[in-house]
mmCIF file of C-alpha atoms in Angstrom:
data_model
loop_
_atom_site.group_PDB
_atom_site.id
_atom_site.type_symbol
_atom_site.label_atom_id
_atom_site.label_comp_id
_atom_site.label_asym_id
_atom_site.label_seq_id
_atom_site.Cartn_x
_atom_site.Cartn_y
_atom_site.Cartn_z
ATOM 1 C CA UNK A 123 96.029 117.807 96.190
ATOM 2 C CA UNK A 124 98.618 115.264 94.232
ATOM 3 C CA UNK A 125 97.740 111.659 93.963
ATOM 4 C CA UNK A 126 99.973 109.369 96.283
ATOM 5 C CA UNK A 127 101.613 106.216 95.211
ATOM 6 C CA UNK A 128 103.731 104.050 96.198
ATOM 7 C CA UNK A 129 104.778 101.094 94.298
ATOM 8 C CA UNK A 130 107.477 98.163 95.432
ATOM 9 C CA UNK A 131 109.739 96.186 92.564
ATOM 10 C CA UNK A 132 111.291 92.855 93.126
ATOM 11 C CA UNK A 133 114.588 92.039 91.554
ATOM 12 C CA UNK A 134 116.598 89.055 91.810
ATOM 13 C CA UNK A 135 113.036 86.820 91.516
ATOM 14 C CA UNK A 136 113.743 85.668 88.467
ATOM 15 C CA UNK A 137 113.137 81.930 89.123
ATOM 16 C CA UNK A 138 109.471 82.525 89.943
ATOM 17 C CA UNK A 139 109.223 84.887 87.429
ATOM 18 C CA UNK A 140 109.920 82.369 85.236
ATOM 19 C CA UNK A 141 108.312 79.397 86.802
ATOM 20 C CA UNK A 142 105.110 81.741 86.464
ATOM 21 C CA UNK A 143 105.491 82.309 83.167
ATOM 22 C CA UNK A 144 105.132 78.585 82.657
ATOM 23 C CA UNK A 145 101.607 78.263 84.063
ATOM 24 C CA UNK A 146 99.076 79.127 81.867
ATOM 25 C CA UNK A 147 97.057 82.553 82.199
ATOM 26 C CA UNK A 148 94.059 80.636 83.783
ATOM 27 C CA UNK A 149 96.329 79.295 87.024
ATOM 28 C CA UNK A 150 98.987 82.295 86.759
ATOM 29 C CA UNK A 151 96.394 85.133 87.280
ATOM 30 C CA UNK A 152 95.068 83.315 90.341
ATOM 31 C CA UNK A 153 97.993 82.677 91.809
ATOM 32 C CA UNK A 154 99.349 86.488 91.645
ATOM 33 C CA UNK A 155 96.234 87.754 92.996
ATOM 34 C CA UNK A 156 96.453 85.420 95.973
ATOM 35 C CA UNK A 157 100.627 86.836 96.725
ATOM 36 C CA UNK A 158 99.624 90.324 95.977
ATOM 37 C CA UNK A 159 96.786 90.072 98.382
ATOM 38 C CA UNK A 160 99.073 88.488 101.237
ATOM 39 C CA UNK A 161 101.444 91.196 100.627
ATOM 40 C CA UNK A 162 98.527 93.658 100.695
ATOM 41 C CA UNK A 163 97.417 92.615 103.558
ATOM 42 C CA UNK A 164 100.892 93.285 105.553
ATOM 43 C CA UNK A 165 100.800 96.202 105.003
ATOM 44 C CA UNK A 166 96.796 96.805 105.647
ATOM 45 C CA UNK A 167 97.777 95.313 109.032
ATOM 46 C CA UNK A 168 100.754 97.523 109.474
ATOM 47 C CA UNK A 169 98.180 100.877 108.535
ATOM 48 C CA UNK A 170 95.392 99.651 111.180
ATOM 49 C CA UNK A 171 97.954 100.035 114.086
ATOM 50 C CA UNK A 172 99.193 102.776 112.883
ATOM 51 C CA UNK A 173 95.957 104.768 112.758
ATOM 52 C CA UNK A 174 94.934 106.715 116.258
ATOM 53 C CA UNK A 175 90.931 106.189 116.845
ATOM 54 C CA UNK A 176 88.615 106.412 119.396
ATOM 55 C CA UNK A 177 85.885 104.136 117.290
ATOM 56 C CA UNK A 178 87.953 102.046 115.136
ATOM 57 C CA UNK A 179 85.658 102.704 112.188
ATOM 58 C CA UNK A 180 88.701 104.168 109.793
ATOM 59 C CA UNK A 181 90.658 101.213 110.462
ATOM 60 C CA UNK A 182 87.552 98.601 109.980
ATOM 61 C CA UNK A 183 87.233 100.590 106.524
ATOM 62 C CA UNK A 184 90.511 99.759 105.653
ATOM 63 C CA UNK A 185 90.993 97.328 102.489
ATOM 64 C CA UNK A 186 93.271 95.584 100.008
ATOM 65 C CA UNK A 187 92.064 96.036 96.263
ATOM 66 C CA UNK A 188 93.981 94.026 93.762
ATOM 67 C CA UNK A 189 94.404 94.133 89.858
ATOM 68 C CA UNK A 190 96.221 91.122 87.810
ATOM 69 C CA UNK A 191 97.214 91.434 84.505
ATOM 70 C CA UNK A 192 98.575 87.646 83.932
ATOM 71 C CA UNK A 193 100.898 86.024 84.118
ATOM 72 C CA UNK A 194 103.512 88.483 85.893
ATOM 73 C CA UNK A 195 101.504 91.569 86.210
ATOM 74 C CA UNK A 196 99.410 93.336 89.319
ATOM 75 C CA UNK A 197 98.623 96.325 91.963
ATOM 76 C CA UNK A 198 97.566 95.660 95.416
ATOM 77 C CA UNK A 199 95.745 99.251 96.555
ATOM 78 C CA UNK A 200 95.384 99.691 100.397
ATOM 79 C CA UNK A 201 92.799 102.506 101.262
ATOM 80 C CA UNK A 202 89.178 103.275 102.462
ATOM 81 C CA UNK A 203 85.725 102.934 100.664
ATOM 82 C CA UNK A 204 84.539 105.683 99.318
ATOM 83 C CA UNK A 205 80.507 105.195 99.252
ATOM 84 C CA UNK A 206 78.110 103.229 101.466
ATOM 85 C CA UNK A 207 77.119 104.964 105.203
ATOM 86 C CA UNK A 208 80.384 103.327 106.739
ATOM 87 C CA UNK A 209 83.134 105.179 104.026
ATOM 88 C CA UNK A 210 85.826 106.458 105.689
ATOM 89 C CA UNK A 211 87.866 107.137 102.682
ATOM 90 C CA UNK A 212 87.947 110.346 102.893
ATOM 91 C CA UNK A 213 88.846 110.457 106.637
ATOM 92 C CA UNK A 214 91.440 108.586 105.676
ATOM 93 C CA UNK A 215 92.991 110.976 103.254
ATOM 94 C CA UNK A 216 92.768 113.374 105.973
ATOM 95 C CA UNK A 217 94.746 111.665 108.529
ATOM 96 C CA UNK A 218 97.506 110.554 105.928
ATOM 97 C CA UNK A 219 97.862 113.964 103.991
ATOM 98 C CA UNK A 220 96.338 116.435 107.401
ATOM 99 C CA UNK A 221 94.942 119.411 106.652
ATOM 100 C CA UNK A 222 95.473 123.022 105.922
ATOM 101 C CA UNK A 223 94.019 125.948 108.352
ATOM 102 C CA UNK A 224 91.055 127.109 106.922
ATOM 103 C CA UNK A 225 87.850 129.113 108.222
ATOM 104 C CA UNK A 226 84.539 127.142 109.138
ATOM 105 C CA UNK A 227 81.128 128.941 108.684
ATOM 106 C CA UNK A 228 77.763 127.192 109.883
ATOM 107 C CA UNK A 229 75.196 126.439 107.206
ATOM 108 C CA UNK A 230 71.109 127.239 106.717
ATOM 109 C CA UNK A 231 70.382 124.476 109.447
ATOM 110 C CA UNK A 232 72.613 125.272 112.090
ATOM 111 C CA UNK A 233 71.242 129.343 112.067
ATOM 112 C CA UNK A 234 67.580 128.269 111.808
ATOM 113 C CA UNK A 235 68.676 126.690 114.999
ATOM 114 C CA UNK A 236 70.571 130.097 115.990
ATOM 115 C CA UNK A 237 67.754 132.030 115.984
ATOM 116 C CA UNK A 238 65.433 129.571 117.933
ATOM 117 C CA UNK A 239 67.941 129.070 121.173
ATOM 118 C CA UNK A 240 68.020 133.142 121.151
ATOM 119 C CA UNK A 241 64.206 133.049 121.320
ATOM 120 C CA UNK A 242 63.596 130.820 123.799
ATOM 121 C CA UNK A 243 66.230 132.018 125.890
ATOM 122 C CA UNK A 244 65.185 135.486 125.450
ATOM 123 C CA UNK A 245 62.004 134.547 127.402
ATOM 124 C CA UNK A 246 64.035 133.441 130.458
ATOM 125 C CA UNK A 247 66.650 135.788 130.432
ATOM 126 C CA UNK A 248 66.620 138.531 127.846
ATOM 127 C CA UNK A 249 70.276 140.079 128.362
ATOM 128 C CA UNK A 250 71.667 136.616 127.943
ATOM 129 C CA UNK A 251 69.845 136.292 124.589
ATOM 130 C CA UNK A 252 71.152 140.095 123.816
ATOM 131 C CA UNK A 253 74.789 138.845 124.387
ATOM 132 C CA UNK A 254 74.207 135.766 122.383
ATOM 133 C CA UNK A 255 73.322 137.458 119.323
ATOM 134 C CA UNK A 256 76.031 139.762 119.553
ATOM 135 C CA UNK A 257 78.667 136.653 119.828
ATOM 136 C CA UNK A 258 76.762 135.153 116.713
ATOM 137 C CA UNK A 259 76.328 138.159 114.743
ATOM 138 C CA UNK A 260 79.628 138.612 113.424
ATOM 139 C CA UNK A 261 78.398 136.695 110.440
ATOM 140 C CA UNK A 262 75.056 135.482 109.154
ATOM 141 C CA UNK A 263 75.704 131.897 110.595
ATOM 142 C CA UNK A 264 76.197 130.510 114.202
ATOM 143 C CA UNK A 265 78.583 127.721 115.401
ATOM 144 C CA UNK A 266 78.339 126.638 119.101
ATOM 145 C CA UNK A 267 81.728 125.442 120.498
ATOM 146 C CA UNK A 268 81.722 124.861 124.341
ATOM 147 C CA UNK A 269 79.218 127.253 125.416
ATOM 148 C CA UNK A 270 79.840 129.743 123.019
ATOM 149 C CA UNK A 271 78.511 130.823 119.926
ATOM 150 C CA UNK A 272 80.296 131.743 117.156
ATOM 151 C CA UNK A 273 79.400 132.852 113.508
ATOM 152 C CA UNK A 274 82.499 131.439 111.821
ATOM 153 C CA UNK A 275 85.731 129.897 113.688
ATOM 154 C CA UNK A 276 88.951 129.199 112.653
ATOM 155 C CA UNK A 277 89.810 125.960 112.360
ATOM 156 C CA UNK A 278 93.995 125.361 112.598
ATOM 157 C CA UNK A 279 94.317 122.472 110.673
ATOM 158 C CA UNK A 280 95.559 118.774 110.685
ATOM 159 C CA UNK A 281 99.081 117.715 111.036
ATOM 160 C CA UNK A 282 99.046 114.258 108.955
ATOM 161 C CA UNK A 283 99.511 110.773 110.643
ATOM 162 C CA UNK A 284 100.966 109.079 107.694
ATOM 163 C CA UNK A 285 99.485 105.540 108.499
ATOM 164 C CA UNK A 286 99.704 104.092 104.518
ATOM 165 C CA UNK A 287 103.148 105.563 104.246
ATOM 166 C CA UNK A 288 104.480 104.796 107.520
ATOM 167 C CA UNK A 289 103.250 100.818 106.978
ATOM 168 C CA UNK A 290 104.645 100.403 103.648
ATOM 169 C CA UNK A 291 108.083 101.784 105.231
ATOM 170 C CA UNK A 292 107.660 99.902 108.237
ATOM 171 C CA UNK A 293 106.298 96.689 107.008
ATOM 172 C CA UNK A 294 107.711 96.822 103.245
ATOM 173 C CA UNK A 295 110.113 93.739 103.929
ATOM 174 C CA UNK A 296 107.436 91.690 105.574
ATOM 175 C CA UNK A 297 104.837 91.952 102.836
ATOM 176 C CA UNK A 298 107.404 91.384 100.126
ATOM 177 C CA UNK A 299 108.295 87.895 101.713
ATOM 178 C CA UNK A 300 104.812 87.703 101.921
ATOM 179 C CA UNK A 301 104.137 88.159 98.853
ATOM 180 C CA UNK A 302 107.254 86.184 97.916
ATOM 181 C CA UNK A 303 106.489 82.900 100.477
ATOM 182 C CA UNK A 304 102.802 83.275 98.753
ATOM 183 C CA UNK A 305 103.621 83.363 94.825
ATOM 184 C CA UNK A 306 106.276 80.051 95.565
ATOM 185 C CA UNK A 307 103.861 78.316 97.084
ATOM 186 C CA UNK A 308 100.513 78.672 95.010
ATOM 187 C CA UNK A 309 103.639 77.657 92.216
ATOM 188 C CA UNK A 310 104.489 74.666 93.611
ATOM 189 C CA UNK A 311 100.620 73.529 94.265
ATOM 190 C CA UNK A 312 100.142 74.878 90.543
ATOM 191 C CA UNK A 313 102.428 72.268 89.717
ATOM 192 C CA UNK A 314 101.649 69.450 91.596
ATOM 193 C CA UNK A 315 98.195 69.937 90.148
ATOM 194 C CA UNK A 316 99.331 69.796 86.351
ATOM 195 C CA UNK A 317 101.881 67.427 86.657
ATOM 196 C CA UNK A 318 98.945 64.821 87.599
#
């Protein structure tokens, strides 16, 4: 699967570009981090409604990484963590990119568990158990989907929700003023502070 990206340019800036440039690298890096982060955050905001849940655990996973390379330099990366018993990340990738059809087969555990249903319901009612193995005999494993047994299923696949892309199209403007009404201001307080 190819990488995503999605990056956003400013032009016309060029008086804070400047007026950063004046700072030194010690209140300029700072400063950038602190706009790319509000900007991030628009558009973290934007991907949390955007995402369909009944738990809310993909969108709580949702956060805003940022790099700075001072003075006029920096990513913000929205996305899930990846490790930890709460990462989503990967359900994430999911509902942005979907899925392809694709053919599910049960593993060691779930036919150990196979064969011990068939048992015990063999005891109560052996032609029940008979059609039971025949169901789940297709293959060497068994998946049970609402009632039924199966040894491998087909799954159909995952049309993609899009919630990163559709909240950097939807809420690009906001988190570049963001970003913009952010950088000014840490600027102007950078400023203040130096001029003293």
């Amino acid at each position: 699967m190819a990488e995503f990206t999605a990056s956003v340019e400013v032009y016309g800036l060029k008086e804070l570009d400047e007026a950063l440039r004046q700072l030194p690298i010690e209140v300029a890096g700072p400063i950038m981090e602190a706009a790319l982060r509000a900007g991030g955050e628009v558009i973290r905001a934007g991907a949390v409604q955007n995402i369909r849940s009944r738990t809310g655990a993909t969108a709580a996973d949702l956060r805003v990484q940022v790099q700075v390379q001072p003075p006029d330099a920096g990513a913000a990366g929205i996305g899930g963590t990846t490790k930890g018993r709460s990462a989503r990340g990967h359900v994430l990738r999911w509902l942005e990119f979907g899925t392809k059809a694709h053919r599910e087969v049960a593993g060691a555990k779930t036919r150990r568990i196979f064969k011990k249903v068939t048992r015990k319901l063999a005891r109560v009612d052996p032609a029940a158990a008979v059609m039971l193995i025949k169901r789940g005999s297709g293959a060497a494993h068994a998946l049970a989907f609402g009632g039924h047994v199966y040894g491998a299923v087909n799954h159909p696949g995952i049309a993609g929700q899009s919630p990163l892309t559709r909240a950097l199209a939807e809420q690009g403007d906001a988190a570049i003023a963001a970003f913009r009404d952010r950088l000014w201001s840490g600027i102007v307080a950078a400023a203040n502070r130096l001029r003293r």
